[in-house]
CSV table of N, CA, C and O in Angstrom, one decimal:
chain,number,residue,atom,x,y,z
A,1,MET,N,-52.6,-3.4,2.1
A,1,MET,CA,-51.0,-3.7,2.1
A,1,MET,C,-50.3,-2.8,1.3
A,1,MET,O,-50.7,-2.4,0.1
A,2,PRO,N,-49.6,-2.1,2.2
A,2,PRO,CA,-48.5,-1.3,1.5
A,2,PRO,C,-47.8,-1.7,0.3
A,2,PRO,O,-47.3,-2.6,0.4
A,3,ALA,N,-47.6,-0.7,-0.8
A,3,ALA,CA,-46.8,-1.2,-1.7
A,3,ALA,C,-45.3,-1.1,-1.5
A,3,ALA,O,-44.8,0.0,-0.7
A,4,LYS,N,-44.4,-2.0,-1.9
A,4,LYS,CA,-42.8,-1.9,-1.4
A,4,LYS,C,-42.3,-1.0,-2.5
A,4,LYS,O,-42.4,-1.6,-3.6
A,5,LYS,N,-41.8,-0.1,-2.1
A,5,LYS,CA,-40.9,0.7,-3.2
A,5,LYS,C,-39.3,0.5,-3.1
A,5,LYS,O,-38.7,0.6,-2.0
A,6,GLU,N,-38.9,-0.7,-4.1
A,6,GLU,CA,-37.7,-0.8,-4.1
A,6,GLU,C,-37.0,0.3,-4.9
A,6,GLU,O,-37.5,0.9,-5.8
A,7,PRO,N,-35.7,0.2,-4.7
A,7,PRO,CA,-34.7,1.5,-5.3
A,7,PRO,C,-34.5,1.0,-6.9
A,7,PRO,O,-34.5,-0.4,-7.0
A,8,LYS,N,-34.5,1.9,-7.7
A,8,LYS,CA,-34.2,1.3,-9.3
A,8,LYS,C,-33.1,0.9,-9.1
A,8,LYS,O,-32.1,1.4,-8.6
A,9,LEU,N,-32.7,0.0,-10.2
A,9,LEU,CA,-31.5,-0.6,-10.3
A,9,LEU,C,-30.5,0.3,-11.0
A,9,LEU,O,-29.3,0.5,-10.4
A,10,TRP,N,-30.7,1.2,-11.6
A,10,TRP,CA,-29.8,2.2,-12.2
A,10,TRP,C,-29.3,3.1,-11.3
A,10,TRP,O,-28.4,3.6,-11.3
A,11,LEU,N,-30.2,3.5,-10.2
A,11,LEU,CA,-29.9,4.4,-9.2
A,11,LEU,C,-28.8,3.6,-8.3
A,11,LEU,O,-27.9,4.2,-7.9
A,12,THR,N,-29.1,2.3,-7.9
A,12,THR,CA,-28.0,1.7,-7.1
A,12,THR,C,-26.8,1.6,-7.9
A,12,THR,O,-25.6,1.6,-7.5
A,13,ILE,N,-26.8,1.2,-9.1
A,13,ILE,CA,-25.5,1.1,-10.0
A,13,ILE,C,-24.9,2.3,-10.1
A,13,ILE,O,-23.4,2.3,-9.8
A,14,LEU,N,-25.4,3.6,-10.0
A,14,LEU,CA,-24.8,4.7,-10.2
A,14,LEU,C,-24.3,5.1,-8.7
A,14,LEU,O,-23.2,5.6,-8.7
A,15,LYS,N,-24.9,4.9,-7.7
A,15,LYS,CA,-24.2,5.0,-6.6
A,15,LYS,C,-23.1,4.3,-6.2
A,15,LYS,O,-22.2,4.7,-5.7
A,16,LEU,N,-23.1,3.0,-6.6
A,16,LEU,CA,-21.8,2.1,-6.4
A,16,LEU,C,-20.7,2.8,-7.3
A,16,LEU,O,-19.4,2.8,-6.9
A,17,VAL,N,-21.0,3.2,-8.5
A,17,VAL,CA,-20.0,3.7,-9.4
A,17,VAL,C,-19.6,5.1,-8.9
A,17,VAL,O,-18.3,5.4,-8.9
A,18,ILE,N,-20.2,6.0,-8.4
A,18,ILE,CA,-19.7,7.3,-7.7
A,18,ILE,C,-19.0,6.8,-6.5
A,18,ILE,O,-18.0,7.6,-6.1
A,19,GLY,N,-19.3,5.9,-5.6
A,19,GLY,CA,-18.6,5.6,-4.5
A,19,GLY,C,-17.4,4.9,-4.8
A,19,GLY,O,-16.2,5.3,-4.3
A,20,ALA,N,-17.1,4.1,-5.7
A,20,ALA,CA,-16.0,3.7,-6.3
A,20,ALA,C,-14.8,4.5,-6.8
A,20,ALA,O,-13.8,4.8,-6.6
A,21,VAL,N,-15.4,5.7,-7.3
A,21,VAL,CA,-14.8,6.5,-8.2
A,21,VAL,C,-14.3,7.6,-7.2
A,21,VAL,O,-13.0,8.1,-7.0
A,22,ALA,N,-15.1,7.9,-6.1
A,22,ALA,CA,-14.3,8.5,-4.9
A,22,ALA,C,-13.5,7.9,-4.1
A,22,ALA,O,-12.6,8.7,-3.7
A,23,LEU,N,-13.7,6.8,-3.9
A,23,LEU,CA,-12.7,6.0,-3.0
A,23,LEU,C,-11.3,5.8,-3.9
A,23,LEU,O,-10.3,6.3,-3.5
A,24,VAL,N,-11.3,5.8,-5.2
A,24,VAL,CA,-10.2,5.6,-6.2
A,24,VAL,C,-9.5,6.9,-6.0
A,24,VAL,O,-8.1,7.1,-6.0
A,25,SER,N,-10.3,7.9,-6.3
A,25,SER,CA,-9.7,9.4,-6.4
A,25,SER,C,-9.0,9.8,-4.7
A,25,SER,O,-8.0,10.6,-4.8
A,26,LEU,N,-9.7,9.5,-3.7
A,26,LEU,CA,-9.3,9.4,-2.4
A,26,LEU,C,-8.0,9.0,-2.2
A,26,LEU,O,-6.8,9.6,-1.8
A,27,VAL,N,-7.6,7.5,-2.8
A,27,VAL,CA,-6.5,6.9,-2.7
A,27,VAL,C,-5.3,7.7,-3.4
A,27,VAL,O,-4.3,8.1,-3.1
A,28,TRP,N,-5.8,7.9,-4.8
A,28,TRP,CA,-4.9,8.5,-5.8
A,28,TRP,C,-4.5,10.1,-5.2
A,28,TRP,O,-3.1,10.3,-5.2
A,29,PHE,N,-5.3,10.8,-4.8
A,29,PHE,CA,-4.9,12.0,-4.0
A,29,PHE,C,-4.0,12.0,-3.0
A,29,PHE,O,-3.1,12.5,-2.9
A,30,SER,N,-4.2,11.0,-2.1
A,30,SER,CA,-3.3,10.7,-0.7
A,30,SER,C,-2.0,10.4,-1.4
A,30,SER,O,-0.9,10.8,-0.7
A,31,LEU,N,-2.1,9.3,-2.5
A,31,LEU,CA,-0.5,8.9,-2.8
A,31,LEU,C,0.1,10.2,-3.4
A,31,LEU,O,1.5,10.2,-3.4
A,32,SER,N,-0.4,10.8,-4.2
A,32,SER,CA,0.1,11.9,-4.8
A,32,SER,C,0.6,13.0,-3.8
A,32,SER,O,1.6,13.7,-4.2
A,33,PHE,N,-0.2,13.3,-2.8
A,33,PHE,CA,0.2,14.2,-1.7
A,33,PHE,C,1.4,13.8,-1.0
A,33,PHE,O,2.3,14.6,-0.7
A,34,LEU,N,1.5,12.5,-0.7
A,34,LEU,CA,2.7,11.8,0.0
A,34,LEU,C,3.6,11.6,-0.7
A,34,LEU,O,5.0,11.6,-0.3
A,35,SER,N,3.6,11.6,-2.1
A,35,SER,CA,4.9,11.4,-3.0
A,35,SER,C,5.7,12.6,-3.0
A,35,SER,O,7.0,12.4,-3.3
A,36,GLY,N,5.3,13.9,-2.4
A,36,GLY,CA,6.0,15.0,-2.3
A,36,GLY,C,7.1,14.9,-1.2
A,36,GLY,O,8.1,15.6,-1.3
A,37,TYR,N,6.6,14.1,-0.3
A,37,TYR,CA,7.6,13.9,0.8
A,37,TYR,C,8.8,13.1,0.6
A,37,TYR,O,9.7,13.0,1.4
A,38,THR,N,8.7,12.4,-0.2
A,38,THR,CA,9.8,11.3,-0.5
A,38,THR,C,11.1,11.8,-0.9
A,38,THR,O,12.2,11.3,-0.6
A,39,ASP,N,11.3,13.2,-1.4
A,39,ASP,CA,12.4,13.6,-1.6
A,39,ASP,C,13.3,14.3,-0.5
A,39,ASP,O,14.5,14.3,-0.7
A,40,ASP,N,12.5,14.3,0.7
A,40,ASP,CA,13.3,15.0,1.8
A,40,ASP,C,13.7,13.7,2.9
A,40,ASP,O,14.4,13.9,3.6
A,41,ALA,N,13.4,12.5,2.3
A,41,ALA,CA,13.7,11.3,3.1
A,41,ALA,C,15.0,10.8,2.9
A,41,ALA,O,15.5,11.2,1.9
A,42,PRO,N,15.8,10.7,4.0
A,42,PRO,CA,17.0,10.3,3.6
A,42,PRO,C,17.2,8.9,2.8
A,42,PRO,O,16.3,8.0,3.0
A,43,GLY,N,18.1,8.9,1.8
A,43,GLY,CA,18.3,7.7,0.9
A,43,GLY,C,18.9,6.5,1.7
A,43,GLY,O,19.5,6.7,2.5
A,44,ALA,N,18.9,5.4,1.0
A,44,ALA,CA,19.6,4.1,1.5
A,44,ALA,C,21.0,4.5,1.5
A,44,ALA,O,21.4,5.0,0.6
A,45,PRO,N,22.0,3.7,2.3
A,45,PRO,CA,23.3,3.8,2.1
A,45,PRO,C,23.6,3.4,1.0
A,45,PRO,O,23.5,2.3,0.3
A,46,THR,N,24.6,4.1,0.3
A,46,THR,CA,25.2,3.6,-1.0
A,46,THR,C,26.3,2.5,-0.9
A,46,THR,O,26.6,1.6,-1.9
A,47,THR,N,27.1,2.8,0.2
A,47,THR,CA,28.2,1.8,0.4
A,47,THR,C,27.8,0.7,1.2
A,47,THR,O,27.0,0.8,2.1
A,48,LYS,N,28.1,-0.5,1.0
A,48,LYS,CA,27.7,-1.6,1.7
A,48,LYS,C,28.6,-1.7,3.0
A,48,LYS,O,30.0,-1.8,2.8
A,49,SER,N,28.2,-1.9,4.1
A,49,SER,CA,29.0,-1.8,5.3
A,49,SER,C,29.5,-3.2,5.5
A,49,SER,O,28.9,-4.4,5.2
A,50,LYS,N,30.8,-3.5,5.8
A,50,LYS,CA,31.3,-4.6,5.8
A,50,LYS,C,31.2,-5.3,7.3
A,50,LYS,O,31.4,-4.5,8.4
A,51,MET,N,30.6,-6.4,7.3
A,51,MET,CA,30.3,-6.9,8.7
A,51,MET,C,31.4,-7.8,9.0
A,51,MET,O,31.4,-9.3,8.7
A,52,ASP,N,32.5,-7.7,9.4
A,52,ASP,CA,33.8,-8.5,9.9
A,52,ASP,C,33.5,-9.0,11.1
A,52,ASP,O,35.0,-9.4,11.7
A,53,TRP,N,32.6,-8.7,12.3
A,53,TRP,CA,32.7,-8.7,13.6
A,53,TRP,C,31.7,-9.8,14.0
A,53,TRP,O,30.7,-9.9,13.4
A,54,GLY,N,31.9,-10.3,15.1
A,54,GLY,CA,30.9,-11.1,15.8
A,54,GLY,C,30.6,-12.4,15.0
A,54,GLY,O,31.5,-12.9,14.2
A,55,ILE,N,29.3,-12.9,14.9
A,55,ILE,CA,29.0,-14.1,14.1
A,55,ILE,C,28.4,-13.7,12.9
A,55,ILE,O,27.6,-14.5,12.3
A,56,ALA,N,28.6,-12.3,12.3
A,56,ALA,CA,27.7,-12.2,11.2
A,56,ALA,C,28.1,-13.0,10.0
A,56,ALA,O,27.4,-13.2,9.0
A,57,ASN,N,29.2,-13.5,9.8
A,57,ASN,CA,29.7,-14.1,8.6
A,57,ASN,C,29.9,-15.7,9.0
A,57,ASN,O,30.4,-16.4,7.8
A,58,ASP,N,29.4,-15.9,10.1
A,58,ASP,CA,29.5,-17.4,10.5
A,58,ASP,C,28.4,-18.2,9.6
A,58,ASP,O,27.5,-17.8,9.3
A,59,SER,N,28.9,-19.4,9.2
A,59,SER,CA,28.0,-20.1,8.4
A,59,SER,C,27.0,-21.0,9.4
A,59,SER,O,27.5,-21.4,10.4
A,60,PRO,N,25.9,-21.2,9.0
A,60,PRO,CA,24.9,-21.9,9.9
A,60,PRO,C,25.3,-23.6,9.8
A,60,PRO,O,24.9,-24.3,10.8
A,61,ILE,N,26.1,-23.8,8.9
A,61,ILE,CA,26.6,-25.3,8.7
A,61,ILE,C,27.8,-25.5,9.2
A,61,ILE,O,28.8,-24.9,8.9
A,62,PRO,N,28.0,-26.3,10.3
A,62,PRO,CA,29.2,-26.5,10.7
A,62,PRO,C,30.3,-27.0,10.0
A,62,PRO,O,30.1,-28.0,9.1
A,63,SER,N,31.4,-26.6,10.2
A,63,SER,CA,32.7,-27.1,9.3
A,63,SER,C,33.2,-28.3,9.8
A,63,SER,O,33.3,-28.4,10.8
A,64,ARG,N,33.7,-29.0,9.2
A,64,ARG,CA,34.5,-30.3,9.4
A,64,ARG,C,36.0,-30.2,9.3
A,64,ARG,O,36.5,-30.4,8.2
A,65,ARG,N,36.4,-29.5,10.2
A,65,ARG,CA,38.0,-29.2,10.2
A,65,ARG,C,38.8,-30.5,10.9
A,65,ARG,O,38.4,-30.9,11.7
């Protein structure tokens, strides 16, 4: 009967830790790389547009006039 050779526990834990570190550093690198592009993106409008047309300001509750 051939002997079963199971991987050592510390080697499995080391592989899991290395994989987690690689995944976290890949996400961190991606986010830090993409953060440089936010300066070129147009900002949100600073003035609030007035919506006085159509049904934009109508209440969903009917008034009792």
